[in-house]
Amino acid sequence: MRYYTSVADLGDLQAAIREALEVKAHRFDYQHLGKNKTLLMIFFNSSLRTRLSTQKAAMNLGMNTIVLDVNQGAWKLETERGVIMDGDKPEHLLEAVPVMGCYCDIIGVRSFARFENKRDDYEEKILQQFIQHSGRPVFSMEVATGHPLQAFADIITIEEHKTVARPKVVMTWAPHPRCLPQAVPNSFAQFAVAAGYEVVITQPKGYELDERFTEGATIEYDQMKAFEGADFVYAKNWSAYRDPYYGQNICTDRSWTVSARQMAVTNDAHFMHCLPVRRNMIVTDDVIEGPRSLVIPEAANREISAETVIKRMLETECQY
Ligand code: CP
């Protein structure tokens, strides 16, 4: 695998899940793959889980790691070609990217949507520059349109906890004080459908996601109705995707906060969230702290999803 930006890059998802569970059981058995190899992790945005879990995954594989926070201590990077660089950005990504490629074997990139231009966000201009100019295998550590390491970890977690072959998985919008990207819900919807689950997305009107990511899921605007019989509830905030409100919060209705009221109509559903989570905005304390909450196992499986992806890259692209 040379690039990892969506579920399609995993090929057979069931085979990838089996491989991930094997990695989880034997996470230190592949250290020979990463000997004298270096992972470079580039963050244009903050992180706790992705930073720690991906670094741990690389260490499990015997790799060295370098972490660069672009906005803290590195030269500010210009990303637009053709710009007269007389402002506060002394280096262009078009030089910086191939230079970064000189110092590593694999690159992970985190670069969120900027909400300045929808087309730029959805074309993944920064990630694409790494893919085109680094000369290295590249994987997404959450970019504008997707967070495939998170979604892979979420699916591994569901597989570990499901009690029926085809669980009902409900992804619900929930309120948040800031405008967040659509990356996590896009990827989760795409992975959950690919995994063969019954997928229902519930959201206030105006929060419809890009249909390229939600194809195969049912949309239900009545949150209580959506929750009926759910085996898993995946809560997340996202900002509007559709024009003219792209990147904006158009609903502040706190009745969408996941609480015991909605969970009562589920099939004793597990609660999931990618974290970080705004308590009592997205979910009430009692639900996230309750016995059906999977937020910590999901985070733990981030190490496994990252190790599986990096292992595949080492096996196919880095044995020179
Ligand atoms: N879920 C997730 O990606 O967390 P971080 O933003 O802390 O990496």
Short mmCIF file of C-alpha atoms and ligand atoms in Angstrom, two decimals:
data_model
loop_
_atom_site.label_atom_id
_atom_site.label_comp_id
_atom_site.label_asym_id
_atom_site.label_seq_id
_atom_site.Cartn_x
_atom_site.Cartn_y
_atom_site.Cartn_z
CA MET A 1 0.00 0.00 0.00
CA ARG A 2 1.59 3.30 -1.08
CA TYR A 3 -1.13 5.71 0.02
CA TYR A 4 -3.79 5.56 2.70
CA THR A 5 -6.47 8.20 2.44
CA SER A 6 -9.74 6.23 2.37
CA VAL A 7 -11.32 2.83 2.96
CA ALA A 8 -10.68 1.89 -0.67
CA ASP A 9 -6.93 1.85 -0.03
CA LEU A 10 -7.36 -1.10 2.35
CA GLY A 11 -8.76 -3.30 -0.41
CA ASP A 12 -10.80 -6.11 1.18
CA LEU A 13 -11.99 -4.49 4.43
CA GLN A 14 -12.78 -7.80 6.14
CA ALA A 15 -9.24 -9.00 5.39
CA ALA A 16 -7.87 -5.71 6.77
CA ILE A 17 -9.90 -6.15 9.97
CA ARG A 18 -8.57 -9.71 10.38
CA GLU A 19 -5.05 -8.41 9.84
CA ALA A 20 -5.60 -5.66 12.42
CA LEU A 21 -6.78 -8.16 15.02
CA GLU A 22 -3.69 -10.26 14.29
CA VAL A 23 -1.53 -7.15 14.71
CA LYS A 24 -3.30 -6.41 18.00
CA ALA A 25 -2.51 -9.90 19.32
CA HIS A 26 1.14 -9.78 18.15
CA ARG A 27 1.97 -6.09 17.94
CA PHE A 28 5.72 -6.49 18.48
CA ASP A 29 6.20 -9.35 15.99
CA TYR A 30 6.96 -7.11 13.01
CA GLN A 31 9.93 -5.13 14.31
CA HIS A 32 12.18 -6.42 11.53
CA LEU A 33 10.07 -4.47 9.01
CA GLY A 34 10.84 -1.09 10.53
CA LYS A 35 14.54 -1.53 11.36
CA ASN A 36 16.47 1.57 10.20
CA LYS A 37 13.27 3.05 8.76
CA THR A 38 11.90 6.44 9.77
CA LEU A 39 8.33 7.73 9.98
CA LEU A 40 7.89 11.50 9.63
CA MET A 41 4.65 12.80 11.12
CA ILE A 42 3.67 16.28 9.97
CA PHE A 43 1.03 18.21 11.89
CA PHE A 44 -0.54 21.36 10.52
CA ASN A 45 -3.13 21.03 13.35
CA SER A 46 -3.17 19.93 16.98
CA SER A 47 -3.50 16.32 18.11
CA LEU A 48 -3.35 14.09 21.16
CA ARG A 49 -4.48 10.61 20.06
CA THR A 50 -3.14 10.63 16.50
CA ARG A 51 0.26 11.87 17.58
CA LEU A 52 0.68 9.36 20.40
CA SER A 53 -0.95 6.32 18.81
CA THR A 54 0.80 6.67 15.46
CA GLN A 55 4.17 7.20 17.11
CA LYS A 56 3.54 4.15 19.32
CA ALA A 57 2.52 2.10 16.28
CA ALA A 58 5.76 3.01 14.49
CA MET A 59 7.77 2.15 17.59
CA ASN A 60 5.99 -1.24 17.80
CA LEU A 61 7.22 -1.81 14.24
CA GLY A 62 10.81 -0.97 15.15
CA MET A 63 10.82 2.41 13.36
CA ASN A 64 12.33 5.73 14.30
CA THR A 65 9.95 8.67 14.35
CA ILE A 66 10.26 12.39 13.69
CA VAL A 67 7.38 14.74 14.52
CA LEU A 68 7.11 18.18 12.94
CA ASP A 69 4.55 20.73 14.13
CA VAL A 70 4.49 23.04 11.15
CA ASN A 71 3.03 25.96 13.06
CA GLN A 72 5.36 25.69 16.05
CA GLY A 73 9.07 26.10 15.38
CA ALA A 74 9.15 25.39 11.62
CA TRP A 75 9.12 27.98 8.86
CA LYS A 76 5.61 29.03 8.00
CA LEU A 77 4.73 27.35 4.71
CA GLU A 78 3.14 28.89 1.66
CA THR A 79 0.80 26.39 0.02
CA GLU A 80 -0.46 28.31 -3.05
CA ARG A 81 1.58 28.12 -6.26
CA GLY A 82 2.14 31.42 -8.11
CA VAL A 83 2.04 33.58 -4.98
CA ILE A 84 4.59 36.43 -4.68
CA MET A 85 6.10 35.40 -1.37
CA ASP A 86 6.50 38.83 0.21
CA GLY A 87 4.42 38.00 3.29
CA ASP A 88 5.05 36.11 6.51
CA LYS A 89 5.66 32.68 4.90
CA PRO A 90 9.36 32.22 4.04
CA GLU A 91 9.19 28.70 2.57
CA HIS A 92 7.00 27.06 -0.06
CA LEU A 93 5.51 23.62 0.39
CA LEU A 94 6.85 22.71 -3.07
CA GLU A 95 10.43 22.80 -1.73
CA ALA A 96 9.61 21.73 1.82
CA VAL A 97 7.82 18.52 0.81
CA PRO A 98 10.63 16.90 -1.23
CA VAL A 99 13.12 17.99 1.45
CA MET A 100 11.02 16.25 4.09
CA GLY A 101 10.96 13.16 1.89
CA CYS A 102 14.78 13.05 2.01
CA TYR A 103 14.74 12.40 5.76
CA CYS A 104 12.24 9.56 6.05
CA ASP A 105 10.71 6.44 4.54
CA ILE A 106 7.01 7.09 5.21
CA ILE A 107 5.09 10.34 5.83
CA GLY A 108 1.89 10.91 7.81
CA VAL A 109 0.06 14.22 7.30
CA ARG A 110 -2.55 16.04 9.36
CA SER A 111 -4.07 19.03 7.60
CA PHE A 112 -7.63 20.05 8.45
CA ALA A 113 -10.15 21.90 6.32
CA ARG A 114 -9.53 25.64 6.43
CA PHE A 115 -13.09 26.63 5.48
CA GLU A 116 -11.73 29.38 3.23
CA ASN A 117 -12.64 27.63 -0.01
CA LYS A 118 -14.72 24.44 -0.19
CA ARG A 119 -13.13 23.30 -3.44
CA ASP A 120 -9.60 23.67 -2.04
CA ASP A 121 -10.61 21.72 1.06
CA TYR A 122 -12.29 18.91 -0.85
CA GLU A 123 -9.44 18.68 -3.41
CA GLU A 124 -7.09 18.05 -0.46
CA LYS A 125 -4.49 20.40 -1.91
CA ILE A 126 -1.95 19.96 0.88
CA LEU A 127 -2.21 16.17 1.11
CA GLN A 128 -1.96 15.93 -2.67
CA GLN A 129 1.27 17.93 -2.67
CA PHE A 130 2.78 15.37 -0.28
CA ILE A 131 1.55 12.52 -2.48
CA GLN A 132 2.92 14.12 -5.66
CA HIS A 133 6.19 15.61 -4.45
CA SER A 134 7.51 13.72 -1.40
CA GLY A 135 8.53 10.53 -3.23
CA ARG A 136 7.37 8.57 -0.18
CA PRO A 137 4.36 6.51 0.87
CA VAL A 138 1.90 8.91 2.49
CA PHE A 139 -0.99 8.36 4.85
CA SER A 140 -3.67 10.65 6.21
CA MET A 141 -3.63 11.48 9.91
CA GLU A 142 -6.88 13.42 9.30
CA VAL A 143 -7.20 15.76 6.39
CA ALA A 144 -10.04 17.99 5.22
CA THR A 145 -12.35 15.26 3.97
CA GLY A 146 -11.46 12.19 5.96
CA HIS A 147 -9.92 10.57 9.01
CA PRO A 148 -9.36 6.99 7.85
CA LEU A 149 -7.11 5.93 10.76
CA GLN A 150 -9.90 6.90 13.16
CA ALA A 151 -12.61 5.17 11.13
CA PHE A 152 -10.54 1.99 10.80
CA ALA A 153 -10.06 1.98 14.60
CA ASP A 154 -13.81 2.55 15.06
CA ILE A 155 -14.67 -0.42 12.84
CA ILE A 156 -12.15 -2.66 14.62
CA THR A 157 -13.86 -1.64 17.89
CA ILE A 158 -17.34 -2.43 16.56
CA GLU A 159 -16.14 -5.82 15.32
CA GLU A 160 -14.80 -6.58 18.79
CA HIS A 161 -18.07 -5.65 20.51
CA LYS A 162 -20.87 -6.56 18.11
CA THR A 163 -23.16 -9.44 19.04
CA VAL A 164 -25.02 -9.72 15.72
CA ALA A 165 -23.56 -10.11 12.25
CA ARG A 166 -25.09 -6.87 10.94
CA PRO A 167 -25.49 -4.38 13.77
CA LYS A 168 -27.53 -1.19 13.46
CA VAL A 169 -25.04 1.66 13.66
CA VAL A 170 -26.42 5.18 14.11
CA MET A 171 -24.20 8.20 13.50
CA THR A 172 -25.75 11.27 15.08
CA TRP A 173 -24.91 14.94 14.70
CA ALA A 174 -24.56 16.69 18.09
CA PRO A 175 -24.04 20.34 19.01
CA HIS A 176 -20.65 22.02 19.42
CA PRO A 177 -19.61 25.62 20.05
CA ARG A 178 -17.14 25.70 17.13
CA CYS A 179 -17.28 24.90 13.41
CA LEU A 180 -15.74 21.47 12.86
CA PRO A 181 -14.78 19.73 9.60
CA GLN A 182 -16.72 16.84 8.08
CA ALA A 183 -13.67 14.55 8.04
CA VAL A 184 -14.60 12.16 10.87
CA PRO A 185 -18.26 11.64 9.90
CA ASN A 186 -17.32 11.28 6.22
CA SER A 187 -14.88 8.48 6.96
CA PHE A 188 -16.99 6.79 9.60
CA ALA A 189 -20.00 6.62 7.27
CA GLN A 190 -17.91 5.26 4.44
CA PHE A 191 -16.22 2.60 6.58
CA ALA A 192 -19.45 1.54 8.34
CA VAL A 193 -21.24 1.02 5.02
CA ALA A 194 -18.21 -0.84 3.62
CA ALA A 195 -18.23 -3.07 6.70
CA GLY A 196 -21.78 -4.13 5.82
CA TYR A 197 -23.58 -2.60 8.82
CA GLU A 198 -27.08 -1.12 8.77
CA VAL A 199 -26.02 2.53 8.84
CA VAL A 200 -28.38 5.36 9.79
CA ILE A 201 -27.26 8.99 9.87
CA THR A 202 -29.35 11.43 11.87
CA GLN A 203 -28.83 15.18 11.67
CA PRO A 204 -30.78 18.44 11.60
CA LYS A 205 -31.83 19.56 8.13
CA GLY A 206 -28.97 21.38 6.40
CA TYR A 207 -26.24 19.08 7.78
CA GLU A 208 -26.27 16.63 4.86
CA LEU A 209 -22.75 15.37 4.15
CA ASP A 210 -21.17 14.89 0.75
CA GLU A 211 -23.10 11.96 -0.76
CA ARG A 212 -19.87 10.39 -2.00
CA PHE A 213 -19.23 9.46 1.63
CA THR A 214 -22.75 8.56 2.77
CA GLU A 215 -23.88 6.38 -0.14
CA GLY A 216 -25.52 3.24 1.26
CA ALA A 217 -26.56 4.90 4.54
CA THR A 218 -30.13 5.88 5.46
CA ILE A 219 -30.76 9.52 6.43
CA GLU A 220 -33.29 10.04 9.24
CA TYR A 221 -33.96 13.59 10.48
CA ASP A 222 -35.89 12.41 13.56
CA GLN A 223 -33.14 11.59 16.05
CA MET A 224 -35.35 9.55 18.40
CA LYS A 225 -36.65 7.47 15.52
CA ALA A 226 -33.10 6.88 14.26
CA PHE A 227 -31.98 5.66 17.69
CA GLU A 228 -34.69 2.98 17.95
CA GLY A 229 -33.06 -0.46 18.14
CA ALA A 230 -29.53 0.88 17.59
CA ASP A 231 -26.66 -1.40 18.60
CA PHE A 232 -24.04 1.35 18.34
CA VAL A 233 -24.44 5.14 18.60
CA TYR A 234 -21.61 7.19 17.08
CA ALA A 235 -21.88 10.85 18.06
CA LYS A 236 -20.05 13.64 16.27
CA ASN A 237 -20.44 17.29 15.46
CA TRP A 238 -19.79 18.57 11.98
CA SER A 239 -20.39 21.88 10.25
CA ALA A 240 -22.61 22.25 7.20
CA TYR A 241 -21.27 20.86 3.93
CA ARG A 242 -23.81 22.27 1.53
CA ASP A 243 -23.60 25.75 0.02
CA PRO A 244 -24.12 28.52 0.96
CA TYR A 245 -23.42 27.42 4.55
CA TYR A 246 -20.24 25.36 4.00
CA GLY A 247 -18.17 25.30 7.20
CA GLN A 248 -20.83 27.03 9.30
CA ASN A 249 -22.83 25.99 12.35
CA ILE A 250 -26.49 26.39 11.46
CA CYS A 251 -28.04 24.65 14.46
CA THR A 252 -27.45 25.09 18.18
CA ASP A 253 -30.33 22.91 19.37
CA ARG A 254 -29.10 21.23 22.57
CA SER A 255 -31.86 18.63 22.40
CA TRP A 256 -29.50 16.79 19.99
CA THR A 257 -26.99 16.20 22.83
CA VAL A 258 -26.84 12.43 23.37
CA SER A 259 -28.30 11.58 26.78
CA ALA A 260 -30.09 8.77 28.59
CA ARG A 261 -33.31 9.94 26.91
CA GLN A 262 -32.15 8.87 23.44
CA MET A 263 -30.10 5.87 24.64
CA ALA A 264 -33.25 4.45 26.30
CA VAL A 265 -34.81 3.57 22.94
CA THR A 266 -31.71 1.76 21.63
CA ASN A 267 -30.87 -1.92 21.88
CA ASP A 268 -28.68 -1.13 24.92
CA ALA A 269 -26.35 0.52 22.44
CA HIS A 270 -22.68 1.10 22.87
CA PHE A 271 -21.75 4.80 22.80
CA MET A 272 -18.85 5.86 20.58
CA HIS A 273 -17.00 9.11 19.89
CA CYS A 274 -13.57 9.71 18.35
CA LEU A 275 -12.50 12.21 21.07
CA PRO A 276 -11.77 14.91 22.03
CA VAL A 277 -15.36 15.37 23.13
CA ARG A 278 -17.19 18.37 24.58
CA ARG A 279 -19.08 16.86 27.52
CA ASN A 280 -22.70 17.96 27.92
CA MET A 281 -22.62 19.43 24.42
CA ILE A 282 -22.06 16.22 22.43
CA VAL A 283 -22.91 13.72 25.20
CA THR A 284 -23.91 13.84 28.83
CA ASP A 285 -21.52 12.75 31.58
CA ASP A 286 -23.59 9.72 32.52
CA VAL A 287 -23.60 8.28 28.98
CA ILE A 288 -19.89 8.77 28.28
CA GLU A 289 -18.99 7.41 31.72
CA GLY A 290 -21.52 4.59 31.50
CA PRO A 291 -20.80 0.86 31.07
CA ARG A 292 -21.69 0.92 27.35
CA SER A 293 -19.23 3.67 26.46
CA LEU A 294 -16.45 2.58 24.08
CA VAL A 295 -14.56 5.85 23.80
CA ILE A 296 -11.40 4.52 25.48
CA PRO A 297 -11.26 1.19 23.55
CA GLU A 298 -11.72 3.21 20.33
CA ALA A 299 -8.77 5.40 21.23
CA ALA A 300 -6.71 2.33 22.14
CA ASN A 301 -7.43 0.84 18.73
CA ARG A 302 -5.89 3.89 17.07
CA GLU A 303 -2.53 2.25 17.79
CA ILE A 304 -3.74 -0.86 15.95
CA SER A 305 -5.20 0.86 12.90
CA ALA A 306 -2.00 2.89 12.52
CA GLU A 307 0.24 -0.14 12.99
CA THR A 308 -1.70 -2.13 10.39
CA VAL A 309 -1.45 0.67 7.82
CA ILE A 310 2.24 1.39 8.44
CA LYS A 311 3.03 -2.34 8.44
CA ARG A 312 1.45 -2.68 4.99
CA MET A 313 3.49 0.27 3.71
CA LEU A 314 6.70 -1.18 5.12
CA GLU A 315 5.96 -4.58 3.57
CA THR A 316 5.16 -3.32 0.09
CA GLU A 317 7.03 -0.04 -0.33
CA CYS A 318 10.03 0.09 2.00
CA GLN A 319 11.96 -3.16 1.72
CA TYR A 320 14.83 -1.62 -0.28
N1 CP B 1 -9.49 11.38 17.40
C1 CP B 1 -8.37 12.07 17.10
O1 CP B 1 -7.91 12.08 15.95
O2 CP B 1 -7.82 12.71 18.17
P1 CP B 1 -6.67 13.81 18.07
O3 CP B 1 -7.25 14.99 17.33
O4 CP B 1 -6.33 14.14 19.50
O5 CP B 1 -5.51 13.23 17.33
#
